[in-house]
Coordinates of C-alpha atoms and ligand atoms in Angstrom, one line a residue:
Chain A
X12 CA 64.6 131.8 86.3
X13 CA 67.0 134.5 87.5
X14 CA 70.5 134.5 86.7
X15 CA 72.7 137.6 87.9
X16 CA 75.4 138.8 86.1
X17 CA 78.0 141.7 86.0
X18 CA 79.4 143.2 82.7
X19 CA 82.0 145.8 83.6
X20 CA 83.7 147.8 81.1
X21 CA 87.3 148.8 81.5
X22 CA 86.7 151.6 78.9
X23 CA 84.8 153.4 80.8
X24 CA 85.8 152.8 84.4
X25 CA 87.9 156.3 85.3
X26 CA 89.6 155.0 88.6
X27 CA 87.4 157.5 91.1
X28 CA 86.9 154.2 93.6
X29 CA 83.1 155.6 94.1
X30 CA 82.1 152.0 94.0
X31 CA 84.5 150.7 96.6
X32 CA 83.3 153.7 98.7
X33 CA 79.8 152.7 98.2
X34 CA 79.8 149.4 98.8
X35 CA 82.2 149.9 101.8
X36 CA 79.6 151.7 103.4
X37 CA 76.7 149.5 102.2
X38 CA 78.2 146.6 103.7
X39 CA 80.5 148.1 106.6
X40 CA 83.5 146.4 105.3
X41 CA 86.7 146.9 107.3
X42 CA 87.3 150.3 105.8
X43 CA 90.8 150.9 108.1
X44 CA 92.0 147.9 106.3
X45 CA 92.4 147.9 102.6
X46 CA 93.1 144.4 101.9
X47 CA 89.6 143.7 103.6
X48 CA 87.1 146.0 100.8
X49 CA 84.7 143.6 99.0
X50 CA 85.5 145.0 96.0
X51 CA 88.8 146.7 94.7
X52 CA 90.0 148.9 92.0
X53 CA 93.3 148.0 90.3
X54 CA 95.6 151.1 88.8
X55 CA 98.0 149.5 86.4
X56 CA 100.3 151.6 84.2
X57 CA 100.6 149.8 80.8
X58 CA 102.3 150.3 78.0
X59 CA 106.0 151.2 76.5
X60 CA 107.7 154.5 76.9
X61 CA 105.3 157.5 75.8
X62 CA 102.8 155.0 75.0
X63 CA 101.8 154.4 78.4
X64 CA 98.1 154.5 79.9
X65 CA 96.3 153.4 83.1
X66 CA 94.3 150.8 83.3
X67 CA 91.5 150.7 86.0
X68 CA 90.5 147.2 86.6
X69 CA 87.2 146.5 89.3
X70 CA 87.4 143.0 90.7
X71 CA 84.8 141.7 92.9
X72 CA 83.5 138.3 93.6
X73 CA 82.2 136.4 90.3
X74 CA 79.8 134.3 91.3
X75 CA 81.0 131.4 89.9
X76 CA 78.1 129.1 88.9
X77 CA 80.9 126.6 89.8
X78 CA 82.6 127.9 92.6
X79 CA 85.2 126.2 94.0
X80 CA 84.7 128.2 97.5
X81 CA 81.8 126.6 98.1
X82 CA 82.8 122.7 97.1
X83 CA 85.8 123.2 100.0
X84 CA 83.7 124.8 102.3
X85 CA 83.5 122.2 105.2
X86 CA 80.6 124.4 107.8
X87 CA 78.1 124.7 104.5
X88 CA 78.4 128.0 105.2
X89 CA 79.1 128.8 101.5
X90 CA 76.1 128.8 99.9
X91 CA 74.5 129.7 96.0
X92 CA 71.2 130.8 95.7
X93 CA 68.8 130.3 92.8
X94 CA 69.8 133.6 91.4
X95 CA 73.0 132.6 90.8
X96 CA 74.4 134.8 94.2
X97 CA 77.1 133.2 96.0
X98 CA 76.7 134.3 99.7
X99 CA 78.3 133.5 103.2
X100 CA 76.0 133.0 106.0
X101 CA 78.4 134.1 108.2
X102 CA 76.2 132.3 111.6
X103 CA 77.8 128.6 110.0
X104 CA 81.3 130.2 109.1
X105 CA 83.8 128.8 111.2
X106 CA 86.7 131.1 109.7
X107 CA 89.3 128.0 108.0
X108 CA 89.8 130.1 104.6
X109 CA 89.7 127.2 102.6
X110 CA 87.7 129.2 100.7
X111 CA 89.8 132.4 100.0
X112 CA 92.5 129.9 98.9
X113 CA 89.8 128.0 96.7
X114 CA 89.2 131.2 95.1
X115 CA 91.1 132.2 92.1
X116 CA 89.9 135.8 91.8
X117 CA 90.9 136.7 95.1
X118 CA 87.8 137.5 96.2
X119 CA 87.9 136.4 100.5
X120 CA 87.9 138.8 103.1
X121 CA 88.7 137.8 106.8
X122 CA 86.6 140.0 109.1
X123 CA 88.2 139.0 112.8
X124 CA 87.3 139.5 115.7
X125 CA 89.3 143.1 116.0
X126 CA 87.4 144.3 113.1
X127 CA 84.2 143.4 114.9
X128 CA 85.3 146.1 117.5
X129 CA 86.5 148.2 115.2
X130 CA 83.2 148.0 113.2
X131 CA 81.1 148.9 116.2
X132 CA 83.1 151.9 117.0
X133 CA 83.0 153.0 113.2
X134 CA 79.6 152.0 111.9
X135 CA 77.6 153.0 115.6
X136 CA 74.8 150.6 116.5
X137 CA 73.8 150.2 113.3
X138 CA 76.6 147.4 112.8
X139 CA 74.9 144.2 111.9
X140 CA 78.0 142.0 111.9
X141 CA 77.9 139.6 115.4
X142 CA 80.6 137.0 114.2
X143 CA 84.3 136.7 112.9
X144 CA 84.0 135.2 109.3
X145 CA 85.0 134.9 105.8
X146 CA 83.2 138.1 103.7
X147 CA 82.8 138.6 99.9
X148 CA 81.0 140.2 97.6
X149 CA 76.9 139.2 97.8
X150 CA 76.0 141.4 94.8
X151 CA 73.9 143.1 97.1
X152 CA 71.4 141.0 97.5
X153 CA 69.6 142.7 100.3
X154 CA 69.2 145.4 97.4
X155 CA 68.6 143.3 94.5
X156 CA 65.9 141.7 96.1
X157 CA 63.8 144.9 96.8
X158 CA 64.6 145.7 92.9
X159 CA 67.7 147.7 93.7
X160 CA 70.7 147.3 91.9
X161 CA 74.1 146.8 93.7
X162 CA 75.8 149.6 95.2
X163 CA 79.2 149.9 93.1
X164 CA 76.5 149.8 90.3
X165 CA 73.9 152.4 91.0
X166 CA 76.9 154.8 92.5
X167 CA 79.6 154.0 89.2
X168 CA 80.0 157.5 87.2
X169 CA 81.2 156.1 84.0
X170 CA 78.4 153.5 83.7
X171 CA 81.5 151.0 84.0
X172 CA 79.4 148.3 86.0
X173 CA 76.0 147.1 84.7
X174 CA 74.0 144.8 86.3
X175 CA 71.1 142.4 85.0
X176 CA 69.8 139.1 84.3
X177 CA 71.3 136.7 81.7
X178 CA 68.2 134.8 81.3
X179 CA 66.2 137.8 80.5
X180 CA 66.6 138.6 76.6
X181 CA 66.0 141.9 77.0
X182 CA 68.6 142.7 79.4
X183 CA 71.0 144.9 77.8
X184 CA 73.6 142.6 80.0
X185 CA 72.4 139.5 78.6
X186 CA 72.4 141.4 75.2
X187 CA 76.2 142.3 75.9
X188 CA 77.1 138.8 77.3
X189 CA 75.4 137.2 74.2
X190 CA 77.1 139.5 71.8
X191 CA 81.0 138.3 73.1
X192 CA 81.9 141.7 73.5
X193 CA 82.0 141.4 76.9
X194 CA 84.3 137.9 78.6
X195 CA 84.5 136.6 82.2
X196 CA 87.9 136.1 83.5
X197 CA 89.8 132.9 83.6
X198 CA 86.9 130.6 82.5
X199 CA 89.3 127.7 81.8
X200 CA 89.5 127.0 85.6
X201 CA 86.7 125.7 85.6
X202 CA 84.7 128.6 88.1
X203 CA 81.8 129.7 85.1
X204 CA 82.2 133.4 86.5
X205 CA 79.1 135.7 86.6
X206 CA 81.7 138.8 86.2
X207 CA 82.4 139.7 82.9
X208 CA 84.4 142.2 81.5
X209 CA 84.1 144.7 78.2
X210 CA 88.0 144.8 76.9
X211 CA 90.0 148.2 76.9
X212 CA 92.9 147.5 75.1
X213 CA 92.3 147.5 72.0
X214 CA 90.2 150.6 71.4
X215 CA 93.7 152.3 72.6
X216 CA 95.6 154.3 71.0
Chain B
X20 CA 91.2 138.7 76.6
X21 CA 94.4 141.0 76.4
X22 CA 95.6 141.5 80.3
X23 CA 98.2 142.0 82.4
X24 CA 98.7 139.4 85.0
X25 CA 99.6 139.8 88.7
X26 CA 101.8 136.6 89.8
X27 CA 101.2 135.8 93.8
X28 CA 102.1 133.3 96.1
X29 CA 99.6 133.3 99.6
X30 CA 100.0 134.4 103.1
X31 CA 96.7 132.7 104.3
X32 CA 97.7 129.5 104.8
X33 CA 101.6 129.0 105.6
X34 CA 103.7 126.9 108.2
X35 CA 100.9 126.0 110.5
X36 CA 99.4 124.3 107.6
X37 CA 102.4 122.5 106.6
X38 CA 102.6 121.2 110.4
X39 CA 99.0 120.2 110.2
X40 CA 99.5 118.3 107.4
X41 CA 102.7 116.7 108.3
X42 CA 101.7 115.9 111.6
X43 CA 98.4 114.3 110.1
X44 CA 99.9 112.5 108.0
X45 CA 102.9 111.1 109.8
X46 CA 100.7 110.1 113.0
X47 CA 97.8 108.5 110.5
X48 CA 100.6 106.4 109.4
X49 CA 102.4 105.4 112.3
X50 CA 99.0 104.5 113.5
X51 CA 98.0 102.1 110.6
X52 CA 101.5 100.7 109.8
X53 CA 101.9 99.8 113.7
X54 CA 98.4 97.9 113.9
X55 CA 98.7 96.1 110.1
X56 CA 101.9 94.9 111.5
X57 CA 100.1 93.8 114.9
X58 CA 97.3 92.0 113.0
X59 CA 99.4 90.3 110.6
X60 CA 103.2 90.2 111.3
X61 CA 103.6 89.9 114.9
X62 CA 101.8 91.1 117.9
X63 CA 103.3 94.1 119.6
X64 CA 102.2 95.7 122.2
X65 CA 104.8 98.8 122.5
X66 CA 104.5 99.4 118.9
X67 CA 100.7 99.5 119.0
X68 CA 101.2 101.9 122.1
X69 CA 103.5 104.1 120.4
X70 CA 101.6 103.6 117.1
X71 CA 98.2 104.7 118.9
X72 CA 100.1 107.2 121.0
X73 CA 101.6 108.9 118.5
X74 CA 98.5 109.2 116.4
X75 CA 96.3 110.9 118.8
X76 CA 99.5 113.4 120.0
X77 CA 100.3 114.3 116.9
X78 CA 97.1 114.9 115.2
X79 CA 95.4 116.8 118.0
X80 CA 98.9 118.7 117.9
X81 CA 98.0 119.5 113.8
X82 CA 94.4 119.9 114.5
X83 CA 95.1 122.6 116.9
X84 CA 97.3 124.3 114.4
X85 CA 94.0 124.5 112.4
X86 CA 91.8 125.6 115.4
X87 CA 94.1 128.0 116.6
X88 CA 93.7 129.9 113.7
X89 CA 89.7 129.4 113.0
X90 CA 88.2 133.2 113.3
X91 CA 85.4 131.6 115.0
X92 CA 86.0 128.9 116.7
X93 CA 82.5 127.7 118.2
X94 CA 81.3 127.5 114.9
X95 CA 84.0 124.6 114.7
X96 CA 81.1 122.2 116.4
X97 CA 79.2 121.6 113.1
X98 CA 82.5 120.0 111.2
X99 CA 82.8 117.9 114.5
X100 CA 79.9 116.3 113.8
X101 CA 79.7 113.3 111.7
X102 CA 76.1 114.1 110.2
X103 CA 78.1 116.7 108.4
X104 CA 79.3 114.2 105.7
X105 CA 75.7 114.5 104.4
X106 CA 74.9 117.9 104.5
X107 CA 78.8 119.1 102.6
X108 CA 80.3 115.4 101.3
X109 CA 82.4 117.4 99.0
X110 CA 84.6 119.4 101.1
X111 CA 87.3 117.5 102.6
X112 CA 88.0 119.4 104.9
X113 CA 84.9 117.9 106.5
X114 CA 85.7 114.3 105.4
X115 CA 89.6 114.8 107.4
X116 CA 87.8 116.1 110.3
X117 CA 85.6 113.1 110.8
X118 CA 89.0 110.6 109.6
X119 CA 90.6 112.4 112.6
X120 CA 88.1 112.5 114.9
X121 CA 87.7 108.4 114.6
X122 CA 91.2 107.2 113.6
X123 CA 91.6 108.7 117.3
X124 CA 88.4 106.7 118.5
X125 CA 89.2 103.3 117.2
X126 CA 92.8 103.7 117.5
X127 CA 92.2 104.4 121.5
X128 CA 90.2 101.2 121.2
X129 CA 92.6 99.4 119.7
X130 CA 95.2 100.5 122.1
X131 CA 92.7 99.6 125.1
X132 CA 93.6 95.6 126.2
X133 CA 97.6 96.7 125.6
X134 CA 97.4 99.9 127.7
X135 CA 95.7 97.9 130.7
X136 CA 98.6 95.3 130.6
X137 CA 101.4 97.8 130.5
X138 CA 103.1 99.1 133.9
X139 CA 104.0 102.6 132.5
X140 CA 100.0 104.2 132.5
X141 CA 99.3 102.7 136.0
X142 CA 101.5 105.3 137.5
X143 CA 99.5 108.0 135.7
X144 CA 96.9 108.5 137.9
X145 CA 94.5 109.9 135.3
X146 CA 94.7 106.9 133.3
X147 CA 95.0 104.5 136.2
X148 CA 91.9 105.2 137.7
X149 CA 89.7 105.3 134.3
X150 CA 91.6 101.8 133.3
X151 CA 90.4 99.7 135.4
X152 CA 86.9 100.9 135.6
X153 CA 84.3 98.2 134.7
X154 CA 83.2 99.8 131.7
X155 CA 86.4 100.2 130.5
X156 CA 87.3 96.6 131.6
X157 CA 84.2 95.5 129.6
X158 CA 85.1 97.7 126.5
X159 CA 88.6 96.3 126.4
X160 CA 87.6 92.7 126.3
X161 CA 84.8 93.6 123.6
X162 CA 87.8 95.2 121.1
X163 CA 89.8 91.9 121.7
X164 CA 86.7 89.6 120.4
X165 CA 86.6 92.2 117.2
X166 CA 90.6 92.8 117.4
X167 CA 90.4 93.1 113.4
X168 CA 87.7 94.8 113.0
X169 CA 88.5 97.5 115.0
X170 CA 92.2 97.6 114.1
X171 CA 91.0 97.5 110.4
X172 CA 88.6 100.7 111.5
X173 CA 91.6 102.8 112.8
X174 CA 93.5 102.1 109.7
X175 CA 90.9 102.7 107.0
X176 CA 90.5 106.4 109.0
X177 CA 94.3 106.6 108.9
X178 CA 94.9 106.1 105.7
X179 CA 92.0 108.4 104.8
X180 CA 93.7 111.2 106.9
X181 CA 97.1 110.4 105.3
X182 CA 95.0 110.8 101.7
X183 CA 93.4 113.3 103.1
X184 CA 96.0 116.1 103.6
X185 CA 97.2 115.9 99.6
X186 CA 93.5 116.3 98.9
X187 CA 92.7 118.8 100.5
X188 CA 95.6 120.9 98.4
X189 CA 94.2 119.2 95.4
X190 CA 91.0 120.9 95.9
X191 CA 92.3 124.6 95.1
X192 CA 91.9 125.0 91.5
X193 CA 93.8 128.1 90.8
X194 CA 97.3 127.0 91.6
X195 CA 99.0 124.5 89.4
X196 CA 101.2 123.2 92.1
X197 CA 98.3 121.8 93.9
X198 CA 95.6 121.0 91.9
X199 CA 96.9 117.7 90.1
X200 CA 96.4 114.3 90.9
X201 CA 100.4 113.9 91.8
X202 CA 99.9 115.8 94.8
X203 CA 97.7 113.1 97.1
X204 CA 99.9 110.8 96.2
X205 CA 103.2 112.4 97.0
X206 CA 101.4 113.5 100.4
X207 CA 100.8 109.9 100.7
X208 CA 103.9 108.3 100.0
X209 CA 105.6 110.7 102.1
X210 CA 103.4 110.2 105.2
X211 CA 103.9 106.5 105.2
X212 CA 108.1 107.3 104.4
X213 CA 108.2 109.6 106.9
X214 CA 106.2 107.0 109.5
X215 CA 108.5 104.4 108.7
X216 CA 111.8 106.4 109.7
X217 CA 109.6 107.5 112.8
X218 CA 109.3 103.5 113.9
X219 CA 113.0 102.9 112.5
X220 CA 113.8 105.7 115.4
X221 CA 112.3 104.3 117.8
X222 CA 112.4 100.7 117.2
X223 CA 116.6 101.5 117.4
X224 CA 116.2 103.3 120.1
X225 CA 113.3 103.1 122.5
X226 CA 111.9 99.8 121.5
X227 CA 115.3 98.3 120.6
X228 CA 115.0 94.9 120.6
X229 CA 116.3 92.2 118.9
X230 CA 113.7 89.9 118.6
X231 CA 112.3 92.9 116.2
X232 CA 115.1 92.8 113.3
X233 CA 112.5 91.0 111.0
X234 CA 110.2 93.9 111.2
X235 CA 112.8 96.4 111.0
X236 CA 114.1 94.8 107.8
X237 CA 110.8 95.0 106.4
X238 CA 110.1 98.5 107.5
X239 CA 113.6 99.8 105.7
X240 CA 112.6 97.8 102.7
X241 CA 109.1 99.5 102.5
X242 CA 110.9 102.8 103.4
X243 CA 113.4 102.6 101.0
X244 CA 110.9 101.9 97.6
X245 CA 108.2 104.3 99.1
X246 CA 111.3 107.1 99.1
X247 CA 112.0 106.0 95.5
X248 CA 108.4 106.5 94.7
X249 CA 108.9 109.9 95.6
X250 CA 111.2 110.6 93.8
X251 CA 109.3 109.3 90.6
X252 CA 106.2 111.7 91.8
X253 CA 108.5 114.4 92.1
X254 CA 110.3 113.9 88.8
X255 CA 107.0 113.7 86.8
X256 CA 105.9 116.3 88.8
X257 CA 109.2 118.6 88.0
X258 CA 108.0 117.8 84.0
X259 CA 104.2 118.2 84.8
X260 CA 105.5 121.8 86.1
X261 CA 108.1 122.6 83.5
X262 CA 105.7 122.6 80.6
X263 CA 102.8 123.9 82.4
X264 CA 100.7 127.0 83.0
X265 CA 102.4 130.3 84.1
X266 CA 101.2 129.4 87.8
X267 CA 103.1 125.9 87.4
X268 CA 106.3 127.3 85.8
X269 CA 106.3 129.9 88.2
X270 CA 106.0 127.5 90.9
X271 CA 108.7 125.4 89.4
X272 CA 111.2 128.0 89.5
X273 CA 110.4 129.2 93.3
X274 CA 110.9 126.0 94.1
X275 CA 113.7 124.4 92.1
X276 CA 115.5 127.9 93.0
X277 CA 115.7 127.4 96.3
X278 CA 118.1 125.7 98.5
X279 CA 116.4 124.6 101.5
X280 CA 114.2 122.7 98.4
X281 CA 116.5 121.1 96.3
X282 CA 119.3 120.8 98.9
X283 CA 117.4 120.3 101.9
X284 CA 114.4 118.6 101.3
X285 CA 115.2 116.5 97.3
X286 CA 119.0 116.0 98.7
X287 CA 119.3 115.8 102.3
X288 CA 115.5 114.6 102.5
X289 CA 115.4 111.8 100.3
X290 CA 118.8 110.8 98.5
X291 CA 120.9 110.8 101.0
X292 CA 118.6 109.0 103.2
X293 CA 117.8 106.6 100.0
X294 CA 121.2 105.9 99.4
X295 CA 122.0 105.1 103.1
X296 CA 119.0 102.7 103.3
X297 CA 120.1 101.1 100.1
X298 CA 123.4 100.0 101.5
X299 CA 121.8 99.0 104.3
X300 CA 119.3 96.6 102.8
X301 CA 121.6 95.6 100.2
X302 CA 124.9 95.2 102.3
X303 CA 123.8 96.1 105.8
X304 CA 125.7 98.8 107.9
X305 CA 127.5 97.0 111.3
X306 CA 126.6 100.1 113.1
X307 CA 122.7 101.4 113.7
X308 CA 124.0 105.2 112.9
X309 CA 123.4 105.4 109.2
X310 CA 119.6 104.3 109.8
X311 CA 119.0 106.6 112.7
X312 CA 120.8 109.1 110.4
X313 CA 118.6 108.1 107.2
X314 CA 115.1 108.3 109.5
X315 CA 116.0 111.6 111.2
X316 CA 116.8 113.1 107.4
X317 CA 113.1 111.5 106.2
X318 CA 111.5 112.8 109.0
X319 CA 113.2 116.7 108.2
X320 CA 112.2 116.0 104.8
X321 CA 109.2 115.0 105.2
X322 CA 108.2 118.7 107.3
X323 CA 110.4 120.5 104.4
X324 CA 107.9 119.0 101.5
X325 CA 104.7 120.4 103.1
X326 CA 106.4 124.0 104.2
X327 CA 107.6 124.5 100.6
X328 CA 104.5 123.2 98.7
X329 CA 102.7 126.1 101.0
X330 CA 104.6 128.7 100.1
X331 CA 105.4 128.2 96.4
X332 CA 101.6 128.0 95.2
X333 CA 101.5 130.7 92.7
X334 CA 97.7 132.4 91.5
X335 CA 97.5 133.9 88.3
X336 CA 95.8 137.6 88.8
X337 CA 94.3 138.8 85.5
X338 CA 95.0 142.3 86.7
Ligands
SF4_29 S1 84.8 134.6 92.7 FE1 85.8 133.4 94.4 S2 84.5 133.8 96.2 FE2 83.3 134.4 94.4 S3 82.1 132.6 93.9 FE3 83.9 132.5 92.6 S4 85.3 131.2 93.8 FE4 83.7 131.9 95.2
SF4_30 S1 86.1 130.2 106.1 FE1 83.9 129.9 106.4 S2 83.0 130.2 104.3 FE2 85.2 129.9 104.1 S3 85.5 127.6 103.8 FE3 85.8 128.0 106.0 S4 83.8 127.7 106.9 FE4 83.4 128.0 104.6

């Protein structure tokens, strides 16, 4: 069995958003909005006085193997596959948002009606979105399943995001993700996140 | 792992919510209270009317709160129907749907033999010519042979919308407020408070009659220990909160901060309307004011609850 996973690793991410970009134009997010990107790079100044450094944190949809978007989802329309991708057929989405306030990773993206125009105008006739719904991160699936890897992964300069298989041994993510060097965010809500991150902090200073 | 957190309350779901949910649950409740006490205390046309009435308004008012603000509303059509139970049984939002859609249905039904022997929807003349079609005629004769069964219908789906709406904020994970088992209950409680000052209000002032008093003694009793509940759920809540996670302290303090909380909704919203009722079934009041006063001050409440509980649910952002 397949089992996707995401290690990302905060001491190598350098802020240069090329991963949002990339997957904004992968997936013809709303681009004029920036509250509507699948994925989001947080700049965070931490630290005391002189002892002050930026912090560059990716967040993306985890892929909960217990995700509380798709228990409250009332259309079905939240669904898991086998590989462990959480995906929106956004067809049986009637738009209620029950599942952006399920979500504890923020994580939910409303694309309206508006964007929908917007989109066409932006993306050309290539748009392939035809109804207002809920959006989120799909890992790329339409990529991974040709043998690709995501997106923010293939396009990320500092190697920050990796992308594999837990249930494959030799994956140097399941490697990572076996080793506890690398920890998913939150896990005692409950969510068992497939997004797991490589800590910066204390390699500082 | 060592982060810093981002503290946020939402802007996804806000008042319109807290109307749907106080509108569900105070016309689920006036629906059931009004036919339990037709069944079994006395039957009562007008209150079943009003009961029935108020039900269907008020929810299809709360359920287009809802719909209004679906991004695609079409898609609506597969929570609408009832085979969807199957297909997603653990999403409430599907389970309130379908107590909504058939609380309406049976409490209609219910309604049926009382509405054809009232004078008021004959000079509607919508519902005068659909009343005394034969189907309709036949219909409302079947629903008085099962007069129980259907009233007992209506109120299982009432009380399951009433549950319902404190479920359904249960059901988010990430924010202490809500996801604790004190929250259905409170919703609960207060749907069937705040339905009790709604048939105090009316049966003062509408349906004012004095052949009644039993019922409205009963219905200020019931009011008056179903407010003190609250208060219980809202003190062990307040503890629950105190000593919880970062999201429920945080909580806590946006709500025990603010005025229109403590002030309006604890004090205005339940002790003073607590304390009027009290010297009213204790002592009695010689003038009706202090229980219209008392319901109206429930009924505020009762809105206030919901509004705050929206707003104050804090996620906890490890970034
Ligand atoms: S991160 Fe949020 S949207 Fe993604 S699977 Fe988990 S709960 Fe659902
Ligand atoms: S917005 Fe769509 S995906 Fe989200 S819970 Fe509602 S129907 Fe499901």
């Amino acid at each position: 069995m397949t089992h996707f996973a995401m290690v990302i690793d905060l001491n190598t991410c350098v802020g240069c958003n090329a991963c949002m970009a990339a997957c904004a134009m992968e997936n013809q997010s709303p681009v004029w909005d920036a509250r509507k990107w699948r994925t989001y790079v947080h700049d965070k100044e931490i630290g005391l006085g002189s002892d002050v450094n930026r912090r560059f944190f990716p967040r993306l949809c985890n892929h909960c193997d217990n995700p509380p978007c798709m228990t409250v989802c009332p259309t079905g329309a939240t669904q898991k596959k086998a590989n462990g991708i959480v995906f929106v057929d956004q067809d049986l989405c009637m738009g209620c948002r029950a599942c952006a306030m399920a979500c504890p990773y923020h994580a939910r993206v409303a694309i309206t009606h508006a964007d929908i125009r917007e989109g066409r105008e932006f993306y050309g006739s290539d748009y392939h979105r035809t109804s207002a719904s809920m959006d989120k991160c799909s890992f790329c699936d339409h990529r991974v399943e040709e043998g690709r890897k995501p997106a923010c992964v293939e396009t990320c300069v500092g190697s920050a995001r990796m992308f594999g298989d837990l249930d494959d041994p030799n994956d140097p993510v399941a490697q990572i993700v076996a080793s506890g060097a690398a920890r998913p965010l939150m896990p005692h809500i409950g969510t068992r996140p497939n997004v797991y991150y490589i800590d910066d902090i204390k390699w500082r200073g | 792992m060592e982060v810093n957190m981002t503290y946020a309350t939402q802007d996804i779901w806000t008042w319109w919510i807290a109307i749907y949910l106080y509108f569900g649950g105070l016309g689920a409740a006036t629906l059931a209270v009004t036919f339990l006490t037709d069944m079994y205390l006395k039957p009562h046309r007008h209150l079943v009317i009003w009961g029935a009435g108020a039900g269907v308004v008020l929810l299809a008012l709360g359920s287009m709160m809802l719909f209004g603000h679906l991004l695609d509303k079409p898609a609506v059509l597969a929570v609408l129907n009832p085979l969807i139970l199957f297909r997603k049984p653990d999403a409430w939002i599907a389970w309130g749907t379908q107590f909504i859609i058939w609380m309406m249905v049976w409490g209609v039904l219910y309604a049926l033999p009382y509405v054809r022997e009232t004078e008021f929807p004959r000079k509607v003349p919508l519902i005068k010519g659909l009343i005394d079609r034969p189907f309709v005629v036949t219909i409302a004769k079947l629903v008085q042979r099962f007069h129980r069964t259907v009233g007992w219908l209506a109120v299982i789906n009432g009380v399951g919308v009433a549950v319902y709406t404190g479920l359904l904020l249960q059901s988010f994970p990430a924010v202490a407020l809500w996801h604790n088992p004190a929250v259905p209950l409170l919703f609960t409680v207060s749907a069937f408070s705040t339905a009790m000052a709604f048939l105090l209000l009316l049966m003062y002032t509408l349906i004012n009659d004095q052949a009644d008093e039993h019922i409205r003694v009963l219905y200020e009793r019931i009011d008056l220990v179903l407010i003190a509940g609250e208060l219980v759920l809202l003190f062990s809540l307040y503890q629950y909160l105190k000593n919880g996670s970062e999201s429920a302290v945080r909580s806590l303090q946006l709500l025990w901060n603010d005025y229109g909380w403590v002030i309006g909704f604890i004090g205005f919203g339940l002790i003073v309307p607590f304390l009027l009722e009290l010297k009213g079934v204790t002592r009695g009041w010689s003038t009706r004011v202090p229980i219209l006063t008392a319901s109206v001050l429930v009924l505020g409440g009762g809105y206030l609850l919901r509004h705050y509980f929206m707003y104050a649910g804090v996620y906890a952002y490890p970034w």
